[in-house]
Amino acid sequence: MEEMRSGVSRVAFIGSECYPFVKTGGLGDVMYALPRALAREGADIRVLLPLYSVIPQKYKDQMVWKGSFMMDLTQDGRSFFVGIMELTMNGVTYDFIENREFFDWGNPYTGLWEDIPKYCYFSKAALAALNYLEWVPDIVHCHDWQASLVPVYLRTRFALTPVGAARSILTIHNLRFQGICSIDHLKYWSGLQDDLFNYSVFLINGAEANMFKGGLAYADRVTTVSETYAREIQTDAFGEGLNAHLSYHREKLVGIVNGIDVEQWDSRTDALLPAPYGKEDVLARKPENKLALQRRLGLQEDPGRLVLGLISRLTDQKGLDLVNAIFEQMLDERTQVVVLGTGDPRYESAFRYFENAHRGQVCACIMYDESLSHQIYAGADALLVPSLFEPCGLTQLIAMRYGTVPIVRETGGLKDTVAPYQEETGEGNGFTFGDYRADLLLNAVRQARSVFFDHRDRWNGLVLRDMERDVSWNHSAQLYQNLYAELKG
Ligand code: ADP
Ligand code: GLC
């Protein structure tokens, strides 16, 4: 704590989503929880976000106008309006960049062709806004490809301006998305000089440029959201074409595992739960939550059943083809499955099909629903996270905090956060499997089923151990703090 007060304290977070304003996945959670954790330790944090029209009106009503200016952007020198709206919540100041041309549609993303201009504009406008507000951070902490031009602008167009004194960190939440487009498109919208369009910075081939690649080259430090993923992305299998680039820059790459906000995710005080609970009464009250969930979703009402939950974006990343391949075998008369997610129509319709084929036993909630997610975390017995790759993963952390046992593949952050159940001793946090194979997922589910039905004392041991695990940001926020201090020098 002392270190923080006397050391680095001004950090600007720049990213494309942040709970509770706009969230499509874990990036939104981290953009909320990490600044709060740092602010609690005395850091002065600002979060810069686009003012998307999809942000709920109740937050827009609380924002105050900080000013506006025009900013040049494109190769041909077109200027764009930059408005700044501000809101302070729990010790963190949020500055929203307003421009209706870019942010009035999308949820919040549209498609790469439009998102690339949008985030070129946003990255530059965020730095210009910091200068305008005369708030010069020690560190600009940028997140994912959408903010990856920030480190480049910082050292080029902004080098001789006040914000140019800041150091930059770029965090990789998901390397699959990189912001790739034609060289001309990026040249036009970024307005960046021709000499950056080489193979060390933006170019990936003779026709295409990659925004993430440029940001990774220019950032003072690169972090990603687990130690295992930091190693994985330097390999062909996980590097998404940037493994050589990342290996080249490995001296500045570090993995820091995510936490969750333990106030936001607290089964004791969670107003969305039918029967809130803590460690002392989880074994008695989880069945009440399960019953309420079964009732809400039209499943057979029986707290004796094993309820398997899945809360996920429905994309290839999440291992859903494995789930589909074993779906029928996963079910038996004592097991129910609840899916909450949206995404790829292929998976949406597969889960709808299983619901139709097994009414009362399977529920496919093809939607994004924050409150239902809380009720599933509390009401399910186990949560499936069999991802193909998983930079960190937050759902297994939330599940553990709610006494719901994770069933995960040993990859990325899943490997770093879920210790495998040990048959000899009963120790561990969840059921895990290694290779990306449906039969191995099925084994893990069967093992979970057998512990749940035949060794309840051991199951209860897992539940209690999971609830005792520290999944907060405390430790990792300290690691970021150390990194900020080291960078500031
Ligand atoms: P990713 O960022 O790859 O989507 P994470 O596990 O890091 O995966 O974070 C997912 C976050 O999104 C969690 O907070 C999870 O509860 C939430 N989430 C995912 N799908 C839904 C949904 N359909 N409804 C509500 N919350 C969801
Ligand atoms: C990404 C990853 C996920 C991670 C999240 C927050 O969306 O897919 O694994 O937990 O970002 O860092």
Coordinates of C-alpha atoms and ligand atoms in Angstrom, one line a residue:
M1 CA 0.0 0.0 0.0
E2 CA 2.8 2.4 1.0
E3 CA 4.5 1.6 -2.2
M4 CA 1.5 2.7 -4.1
R5 CA 1.0 6.0 -2.3
S6 CA 4.6 7.0 -2.7
G7 CA 5.0 5.6 -6.2
V8 CA 3.0 5.6 -9.4
S9 CA -0.5 6.7 -9.1
R10 CA -1.9 8.1 -12.3
V11 CA -3.1 5.5 -14.8
A12 CA -5.3 6.0 -17.8
F13 CA -7.1 2.8 -18.8
I14 CA -8.1 2.9 -22.5
G15 CA -10.4 0.2 -23.9
S16 CA -13.5 -0.6 -25.9
E17 CA -15.9 -1.9 -23.2
C18 CA -16.4 -1.6 -19.4
Y19 CA -19.1 -3.0 -17.1
P20 CA -21.7 -1.6 -16.2
F21 CA -21.8 0.7 -19.2
V22 CA -21.1 -1.8 -22.0
K23 CA -19.9 -5.4 -21.9
T24 CA -19.8 -8.3 -24.3
G25 CA -17.3 -10.4 -22.4
G26 CA -14.5 -10.6 -19.8
L27 CA -12.8 -7.5 -21.1
G28 CA -15.7 -5.5 -19.8
D29 CA -15.4 -7.1 -16.4
V30 CA -11.6 -6.4 -16.2
M31 CA -12.0 -2.7 -17.3
Y32 CA -14.4 -2.4 -14.3
A33 CA -12.8 -4.4 -11.6
L34 CA -9.0 -3.7 -12.0
P35 CA -9.3 0.1 -11.9
R36 CA -11.5 -0.2 -8.8
A37 CA -9.0 -2.5 -7.1
L38 CA -6.2 0.0 -7.9
A39 CA -8.3 3.0 -6.8
R40 CA -9.0 1.3 -3.5
E41 CA -5.2 1.2 -3.0
G42 CA -5.0 4.9 -3.6
A43 CA -4.2 5.1 -7.3
D44 CA -5.6 7.9 -9.4
I45 CA -7.4 6.2 -12.2
R46 CA -9.3 7.4 -15.3
V47 CA -11.0 5.0 -17.7
L48 CA -11.5 6.3 -21.2
L49 CA -14.3 4.7 -23.2
P50 CA -16.3 5.5 -26.3
L51 CA -19.7 7.0 -25.6
Y52 CA -21.7 4.4 -27.5
S53 CA -25.4 5.0 -28.0
V54 CA -26.0 1.5 -26.4
I55 CA -24.9 2.8 -23.0
P56 CA -28.0 2.8 -20.8
Q57 CA -29.6 6.3 -20.4
K58 CA -29.4 6.1 -16.6
Y59 CA -25.6 6.4 -16.9
K60 CA -25.7 9.1 -19.6
D61 CA -27.9 11.1 -17.3
Q62 CA -25.2 11.1 -14.7
M63 CA -22.4 12.4 -17.0
V64 CA -21.2 15.9 -17.1
W65 CA -19.9 17.8 -20.1
K66 CA -16.1 18.5 -20.0
G67 CA -15.7 20.2 -23.3
S68 CA -15.0 19.5 -27.0
F69 CA -12.5 20.2 -29.7
M70 CA -11.8 19.2 -33.3
M71 CA -9.1 16.6 -34.1
D72 CA -7.4 15.8 -37.4
L73 CA -7.4 12.0 -38.1
T74 CA -7.2 10.8 -41.7
Q75 CA -4.5 10.7 -44.2
D76 CA -6.1 13.5 -46.1
G77 CA -6.4 15.6 -42.9
R78 CA -10.2 15.3 -42.2
S79 CA -11.1 16.7 -38.8
F80 CA -13.5 15.1 -36.4
F81 CA -15.4 16.3 -33.4
V82 CA -14.3 15.0 -30.0
G83 CA -16.6 15.6 -27.0
I84 CA -15.8 14.5 -23.5
M85 CA -18.5 13.5 -21.0
E86 CA -17.4 12.5 -17.5
L87 CA -18.8 10.3 -14.7
T88 CA -17.2 9.4 -11.3
M89 CA -18.2 6.1 -9.7
N90 CA -16.6 4.4 -6.7
G91 CA -13.4 6.5 -6.8
V92 CA -12.8 5.9 -10.6
T93 CA -13.3 8.7 -13.1
Y94 CA -14.8 7.6 -16.5
D95 CA -14.2 9.9 -19.5
F96 CA -16.4 9.1 -22.5
I97 CA -15.4 10.2 -25.9
E98 CA -18.4 11.4 -27.8
N99 CA -18.7 11.3 -31.6
R100 CA -22.0 10.3 -33.1
E101 CA -20.6 9.5 -36.5
F102 CA -18.6 6.6 -35.0
F103 CA -20.4 5.5 -31.9
D104 CA -24.1 5.8 -32.7
W105 CA -24.5 2.2 -34.0
G106 CA -23.2 -1.2 -33.1
N107 CA -23.6 -3.2 -29.9
P108 CA -21.0 -1.9 -29.6
Y109 CA -19.1 -3.6 -32.4
T110 CA -20.3 -3.7 -36.0
G111 CA -17.8 -5.3 -38.4
L112 CA -14.1 -4.8 -38.9
W113 CA -14.6 -2.5 -41.9
E114 CA -16.4 0.0 -39.7
D115 CA -14.7 -0.9 -36.4
I116 CA -11.2 -0.1 -37.7
P117 CA -12.0 3.6 -38.4
K118 CA -13.9 3.7 -35.1
Y119 CA -11.0 2.5 -33.0
C120 CA -8.4 4.5 -34.9
Y121 CA -10.5 7.6 -34.0
F122 CA -11.0 6.4 -30.4
S123 CA -7.3 5.7 -29.8
K124 CA -6.2 9.1 -31.0
A125 CA -9.1 10.9 -29.4
A126 CA -8.4 9.3 -26.0
L127 CA -4.8 10.7 -26.0
A128 CA -6.0 14.1 -27.3
A129 CA -8.6 14.1 -24.5
L130 CA -6.0 13.5 -21.8
N131 CA -4.1 16.5 -23.1
Y132 CA -7.3 18.6 -23.3
L133 CA -8.2 17.7 -19.7
E134 CA -4.6 18.5 -18.7
W135 CA -4.4 15.1 -16.9
V136 CA -1.1 13.5 -17.8
P137 CA -0.9 9.9 -16.6
D138 CA 2.3 8.1 -15.6
I139 CA 1.0 5.1 -17.5
V140 CA -1.5 4.6 -20.3
H141 CA -2.8 1.1 -19.9
C142 CA -4.4 0.0 -23.2
H143 CA -6.5 -3.1 -23.8
D144 CA -6.8 -5.4 -26.8
W145 CA -6.6 -4.4 -30.5
Q146 CA -9.2 -1.7 -30.2
A147 CA -6.8 0.4 -28.2
S148 CA -3.6 -0.8 -29.7
L149 CA -2.9 2.3 -31.8
V150 CA -2.5 4.2 -28.5
P151 CA 1.1 3.2 -27.9
V152 CA 1.9 4.0 -31.6
Y153 CA 0.3 7.5 -31.5
L154 CA 1.9 8.1 -28.1
R155 CA 5.5 7.8 -29.6
T156 CA 4.7 9.5 -32.9
R157 CA 2.0 12.1 -33.2
F158 CA 1.9 12.8 -29.4
A159 CA 5.6 12.4 -28.5
L160 CA 6.1 16.1 -28.1
T161 CA 2.8 16.8 -26.3
P162 CA 2.3 16.5 -22.5
V163 CA 0.8 13.0 -22.7
G164 CA 3.9 11.9 -24.6
A165 CA 5.7 11.7 -21.2
A166 CA 3.6 8.6 -20.2
R167 CA 4.8 5.0 -20.6
S168 CA 2.5 2.5 -22.2
I169 CA 1.2 -1.0 -21.4
L170 CA -0.8 -3.1 -23.8
T171 CA -2.8 -6.0 -22.4
I172 CA -3.8 -8.9 -24.6
H173 CA -7.2 -10.2 -23.5
N174 CA -7.7 -12.2 -26.6
L175 CA -5.2 -12.6 -29.5
R176 CA -7.7 -14.0 -31.9
F177 CA -9.0 -10.5 -32.6
Q178 CA -6.3 -8.2 -34.1
G179 CA -7.8 -5.5 -36.3
I180 CA -6.5 -6.6 -39.7
C181 CA -7.4 -4.8 -42.8
S182 CA -5.9 -3.6 -46.1
I183 CA -2.8 -1.4 -45.8
D184 CA -4.7 1.5 -47.5
H185 CA -7.6 1.3 -45.1
L186 CA -5.4 1.6 -42.0
K187 CA -3.1 4.2 -43.6
Y188 CA -6.1 6.3 -44.4
W189 CA -7.9 6.1 -41.1
S190 CA -4.9 6.2 -38.8
G191 CA -3.2 9.0 -40.6
L192 CA 0.0 7.5 -39.5
Q193 CA 3.2 8.0 -41.5
D194 CA 4.2 5.6 -44.3
D195 CA 7.4 4.4 -42.6
L196 CA 5.4 2.6 -39.9
F197 CA 4.0 0.3 -42.6
N198 CA 6.8 -2.2 -42.5
Y199 CA 7.1 -5.8 -41.2
S200 CA 8.3 -4.8 -37.7
V201 CA 5.2 -2.7 -37.1
F202 CA 2.0 -3.0 -39.0
L203 CA 2.5 -5.2 -42.0
I204 CA 1.7 -8.9 -42.0
N205 CA 1.9 -9.4 -45.8
G206 CA 2.0 -7.4 -49.0
A207 CA -1.6 -6.4 -48.8
E208 CA -2.6 -6.3 -45.1
A209 CA -1.9 -4.3 -41.9
N210 CA -2.5 -5.4 -38.4
M211 CA -3.3 -2.9 -35.7
F212 CA -2.5 -5.2 -32.8
K213 CA 0.9 -6.0 -34.2
G214 CA 1.9 -2.4 -34.3
G215 CA 0.7 -1.8 -30.8
L216 CA 2.7 -4.7 -29.5
A217 CA 5.8 -3.4 -31.2
Y218 CA 5.4 0.1 -29.7
A219 CA 4.1 -0.6 -26.2
D220 CA 6.7 -0.3 -23.4
R221 CA 5.3 -3.5 -21.8
V222 CA 2.9 -6.1 -23.0
T223 CA 0.8 -8.1 -20.6
T224 CA -1.6 -10.9 -21.0
V225 CA -4.2 -12.3 -18.6
S226 CA -2.5 -15.5 -17.4
E227 CA 1.0 -16.9 -17.2
T228 CA 0.1 -20.0 -19.3
Y229 CA -1.4 -17.9 -22.1
A230 CA 1.7 -15.7 -22.1
R231 CA 3.7 -18.9 -22.9
E232 CA 1.1 -20.3 -25.3
I233 CA 0.9 -17.2 -27.5
Q234 CA 4.6 -17.6 -28.4
T235 CA 3.7 -20.9 -30.1
D236 CA 2.3 -21.7 -33.5
A237 CA -0.8 -23.3 -32.0
F238 CA -1.9 -20.2 -30.0
G239 CA 0.0 -17.4 -31.6
E240 CA -2.7 -16.5 -34.2
G241 CA 0.1 -15.6 -36.6
L242 CA 1.8 -13.3 -34.2
N243 CA 3.9 -15.8 -32.3
A244 CA 7.2 -14.9 -33.9
H245 CA 6.4 -11.2 -33.3
L246 CA 5.6 -11.9 -29.6
S247 CA 8.6 -14.1 -29.1
Y248 CA 10.8 -11.3 -30.5
H249 CA 9.3 -9.0 -27.9
R250 CA 9.2 -11.6 -25.1
E251 CA 11.5 -9.5 -22.8
K252 CA 8.6 -7.1 -22.4
L253 CA 5.8 -9.7 -22.2
V254 CA 4.4 -10.9 -18.8
G255 CA 1.4 -12.9 -17.8
I256 CA -0.8 -11.6 -14.9
V257 CA -3.8 -13.6 -14.1
N258 CA -7.2 -11.8 -13.8
G259 CA -9.3 -11.7 -10.7
I260 CA -13.0 -10.8 -10.3
D261 CA -14.6 -8.0 -8.3
V262 CA -15.6 -9.8 -5.1
E263 CA -18.2 -7.2 -4.2
Q264 CA -19.9 -7.5 -7.5
W265 CA -19.8 -11.3 -7.2
D266 CA -20.7 -12.0 -3.7
S267 CA -23.2 -14.8 -3.1
R268 CA -23.9 -13.4 0.5
T269 CA -25.1 -10.0 -0.7
D270 CA -26.2 -10.8 -4.3
A271 CA -29.7 -9.2 -4.6
L272 CA -30.3 -11.2 -7.7
L273 CA -30.3 -14.5 -5.9
P274 CA -33.4 -16.1 -4.5
A275 CA -31.5 -17.4 -1.5
P276 CA -28.2 -15.6 -0.8
Y277 CA -25.6 -17.7 1.0
G278 CA -22.1 -17.9 2.3
K279 CA -19.7 -20.7 3.1
E280 CA -21.5 -21.5 6.3
D281 CA -24.8 -22.3 4.6
V282 CA -24.0 -23.0 1.0
L283 CA -24.8 -26.7 1.4
A284 CA -28.2 -25.9 2.7
R285 CA -29.0 -23.0 0.4
K286 CA -27.6 -24.0 -2.9
P287 CA -30.5 -26.5 -3.3
E288 CA -33.0 -23.6 -2.8
N289 CA -31.3 -21.6 -5.6
K290 CA -31.3 -24.7 -7.7
L291 CA -35.0 -25.2 -7.2
A292 CA -35.7 -21.6 -8.1
L293 CA -33.6 -21.9 -11.2
Q294 CA -35.4 -25.1 -12.3
R295 CA -38.7 -23.4 -11.7
R296 CA -37.7 -20.2 -13.7
L297 CA -36.4 -22.3 -16.6
G298 CA -39.2 -24.9 -16.7
L299 CA -36.9 -27.8 -15.7
Q300 CA -38.0 -30.7 -13.6
E301 CA -38.0 -29.4 -10.0
D302 CA -35.7 -31.6 -8.0
P303 CA -32.7 -30.3 -6.1
G304 CA -31.3 -33.8 -6.1
R305 CA -30.4 -33.5 -9.8
L306 CA -26.9 -32.5 -10.9
V307 CA -27.2 -29.2 -12.8
L308 CA -24.5 -28.5 -15.3
G309 CA -24.3 -24.8 -16.3
L310 CA -22.6 -23.2 -19.3
I311 CA -22.4 -19.4 -19.5
S312 CA -20.5 -18.3 -22.6
R313 CA -20.1 -16.4 -25.8
L314 CA -21.1 -19.2 -28.3
T315 CA -17.9 -19.2 -30.4
D316 CA -15.3 -21.8 -31.5
Q317 CA -13.0 -20.5 -28.7
K318 CA -15.2 -22.0 -26.0
G319 CA -15.0 -25.7 -26.9
L320 CA -18.7 -26.0 -27.8
D321 CA -18.1 -28.6 -30.5
L322 CA -16.9 -30.9 -27.7
V323 CA -20.0 -30.1 -25.7
N324 CA -22.2 -30.8 -28.7
A325 CA -20.4 -34.1 -29.5
I326 CA -21.1 -35.5 -26.0
F327 CA -24.4 -33.8 -25.2
E328 CA -26.6 -36.9 -25.3
Q329 CA -24.1 -38.9 -23.3
M330 CA -23.7 -36.1 -20.7
L331 CA -27.4 -36.3 -19.9
D332 CA -28.9 -39.0 -17.8
E333 CA -32.1 -39.1 -15.7
R334 CA -30.3 -37.4 -12.9
T335 CA -28.5 -34.7 -14.8
Q336 CA -29.8 -31.4 -16.3
V337 CA -28.0 -28.8 -18.5
V338 CA -28.5 -25.1 -18.6
V339 CA -26.9 -23.0 -21.3
L340 CA -26.8 -19.2 -21.3
G341 CA -25.2 -17.6 -24.3
T342 CA -25.4 -16.0 -27.7
G343 CA -23.1 -16.0 -30.7
D344 CA -22.5 -18.3 -33.7
P345 CA -25.9 -19.4 -35.1
R346 CA -24.5 -22.9 -35.5
Y347 CA -24.2 -23.3 -31.7
E348 CA -27.4 -21.4 -31.0
S349 CA -29.4 -23.8 -33.0
A350 CA -27.6 -26.9 -31.7
F351 CA -28.5 -25.9 -28.1
R352 CA -32.1 -25.1 -29.1
Y353 CA -32.3 -28.5 -30.7
F354 CA -31.1 -30.2 -27.5
E355 CA -33.6 -28.3 -25.5
N356 CA -36.4 -29.4 -27.8
A357 CA -35.3 -33.0 -27.7
H358 CA -35.0 -33.0 -23.9
R359 CA -37.7 -30.6 -22.5
G360 CA -37.6 -30.4 -18.7
Q361 CA -34.0 -31.6 -18.7
V362 CA -32.2 -29.1 -20.9
C363 CA -32.7 -25.3 -21.1
A364 CA -31.0 -23.2 -23.8
C365 CA -31.3 -19.6 -23.0
I366 CA -30.0 -18.0 -26.2
M367 CA -29.7 -14.5 -24.8
Y368 CA -27.4 -12.2 -22.9
D369 CA -28.8 -11.8 -19.4
E370 CA -26.8 -10.6 -16.5
S371 CA -29.3 -11.4 -13.9
L372 CA -29.9 -15.0 -15.1
S373 CA -26.2 -15.5 -15.2
H374 CA -26.1 -14.8 -11.4
Q375 CA -28.8 -17.3 -10.8
I376 CA -27.1 -20.0 -12.8
Y377 CA -23.8 -19.4 -11.0
A378 CA -25.7 -19.9 -7.8
G379 CA -28.1 -22.6 -8.8
A380 CA -25.9 -24.9 -10.8
D381 CA -23.7 -27.5 -9.2
A382 CA -20.9 -27.4 -11.9
L383 CA -19.9 -25.1 -14.7
L384 CA -18.6 -26.3 -18.0
V385 CA -15.6 -24.4 -19.5
P386 CA -14.0 -26.8 -22.0
S387 CA -12.3 -24.0 -24.1
L388 CA -10.1 -24.6 -27.1
F389 CA -8.1 -21.7 -25.8
E390 CA -8.8 -19.3 -22.9
P391 CA -6.5 -16.4 -22.2
C392 CA -7.8 -16.2 -18.6
G393 CA -11.5 -17.0 -18.3
L394 CA -13.7 -15.4 -15.6
T395 CA -16.6 -17.7 -15.5
Q396 CA -14.7 -20.4 -13.7
L397 CA -13.6 -17.8 -11.1
I398 CA -17.1 -16.6 -10.6
A399 CA -18.3 -20.2 -10.4
M400 CA -15.8 -21.1 -7.7
R401 CA -16.7 -18.0 -5.7
Y402 CA -20.4 -19.2 -5.8
G403 CA -19.5 -22.7 -4.7
T404 CA -20.1 -24.1 -8.2
V405 CA -17.4 -26.6 -9.3
P406 CA -15.7 -25.9 -12.6
I407 CA -15.2 -28.5 -15.3
V408 CA -12.4 -27.1 -17.5
R409 CA -9.8 -27.9 -20.1
E410 CA -6.3 -27.3 -19.0
T411 CA -5.4 -24.3 -21.2
G412 CA -4.5 -20.7 -20.5
G413 CA -6.0 -19.2 -17.4
L414 CA -8.2 -22.2 -16.8
K415 CA -5.0 -24.2 -16.2
D416 CA -3.7 -21.5 -13.9
T417 CA -6.8 -21.1 -11.8
V418 CA -8.4 -24.6 -11.4
A419 CA -6.3 -27.2 -9.6
P420 CA -7.4 -30.7 -10.8
Y421 CA -9.4 -32.9 -8.5
Q422 CA -7.2 -35.7 -7.0
E423 CA -9.0 -39.0 -6.7
E424 CA -6.7 -40.3 -4.0
T425 CA -7.0 -37.4 -1.6
G426 CA -10.1 -35.5 -2.8
E427 CA -8.1 -32.3 -3.1
G428 CA -8.4 -29.8 -5.9
N429 CA -10.9 -27.2 -7.2
G430 CA -12.5 -28.8 -10.2
F431 CA -12.5 -31.5 -12.9
T432 CA -10.0 -31.0 -15.7
F433 CA -8.9 -32.6 -18.9
G434 CA -5.9 -32.0 -21.2
D435 CA -6.1 -32.7 -24.9
Y436 CA -8.9 -31.1 -26.9
R437 CA -11.0 -34.3 -27.2
A438 CA -14.7 -34.9 -26.6
D439 CA -14.1 -38.2 -24.9
L440 CA -11.9 -36.5 -22.3
L441 CA -14.5 -33.9 -21.6
L442 CA -17.0 -36.7 -21.2
N443 CA -14.7 -38.5 -18.7
A444 CA -14.4 -35.3 -16.7
V445 CA -18.2 -34.9 -16.6
R446 CA -18.5 -38.5 -15.6
Q447 CA -16.0 -38.1 -12.9
A448 CA -17.9 -35.1 -11.6
R449 CA -21.1 -37.0 -11.7
S450 CA -19.7 -39.9 -9.7
V451 CA -18.2 -37.6 -7.1
F452 CA -21.5 -35.7 -6.9
F453 CA -23.7 -38.8 -6.5
D454 CA -21.4 -41.3 -4.8
H455 CA -19.0 -39.3 -2.7
R456 CA -21.0 -36.3 -1.6
D457 CA -18.7 -35.6 1.3
R458 CA -15.9 -35.1 -1.3
W459 CA -18.1 -33.0 -3.5
N460 CA -19.0 -30.8 -0.5
G461 CA -15.3 -30.5 0.2
L462 CA -14.7 -29.1 -3.3
V463 CA -17.6 -26.7 -3.0
L464 CA -16.2 -25.3 0.3
R465 CA -12.6 -25.2 -1.0
D466 CA -13.7 -23.3 -4.1
M467 CA -15.6 -20.7 -2.0
E468 CA -12.5 -20.2 0.2
R469 CA -10.2 -19.6 -2.8
D470 CA -9.0 -16.1 -3.3
V471 CA -10.2 -15.1 -6.7
S472 CA -10.1 -11.4 -5.9
W473 CA -7.9 -8.8 -7.7
N474 CA -5.8 -8.2 -4.6
H475 CA -2.7 -10.2 -5.6
S476 CA -2.8 -9.3 -9.3
A477 CA -3.5 -5.6 -8.8
Q478 CA -0.4 -5.6 -6.8
L479 CA 1.5 -7.1 -9.7
Y480 CA 0.2 -4.4 -12.0
Q481 CA 1.2 -1.8 -9.5
N482 CA 4.7 -3.2 -9.4
L483 CA 4.8 -3.1 -13.2
Y484 CA 3.7 0.5 -13.2
A485 CA 6.3 1.5 -10.6
E486 CA 9.0 -0.3 -12.5
L487 CA 8.1 1.4 -15.8
K488 CA 8.0 4.8 -14.3
G489 CA 11.5 4.1 -13.0
Ligands
ADP1 P1 -14.8 -14.0 -22.7 O1 -14.3 -12.7 -22.3 O2 -13.9 -14.8 -23.6 O3 -16.2 -14.0 -23.2 P2 -14.7 -14.6 -19.8 O4 -14.9 -15.8 -19.1 O5 -13.5 -13.8 -19.5 O6 -14.8 -14.9 -21.4 O7 -15.9 -13.6 -19.5 C1 -17.2 -13.8 -19.8 C2 -18.0 -12.8 -19.0 O8 -19.3 -12.6 -19.7 C3 -18.5 -13.3 -17.7 O9 -18.7 -12.2 -16.8 C4 -19.8 -14.0 -18.0 O10 -20.6 -14.1 -16.8 C5 -20.4 -13.1 -19.0 N1 -21.3 -13.7 -20.0 C6 -21.0 -14.4 -21.0 N2 -22.1 -14.8 -21.7 C7 -23.1 -14.2 -21.0 C8 -24.5 -14.2 -21.3 N3 -25.1 -14.8 -22.3 N4 -25.3 -13.5 -20.4 C9 -24.7 -12.9 -19.3 N5 -23.4 -12.9 -19.1 C10 -22.6 -13.5 -19.9
GLC2 C1 -11.0 -12.3 -23.2 C2 -10.7 -13.8 -23.0 C3 -11.0 -14.3 -21.6 C4 -10.5 -13.3 -20.6 C5 -11.1 -11.9 -20.8 C6 -10.7 -10.9 -19.8 O1 -12.2 -12.0 -23.7 O2 -11.3 -14.5 -24.0 O3 -10.3 -15.5 -21.5 O4 -10.9 -13.8 -19.3 O5 -10.7 -11.5 -22.1 O6 -9.3 -10.8 -19.7

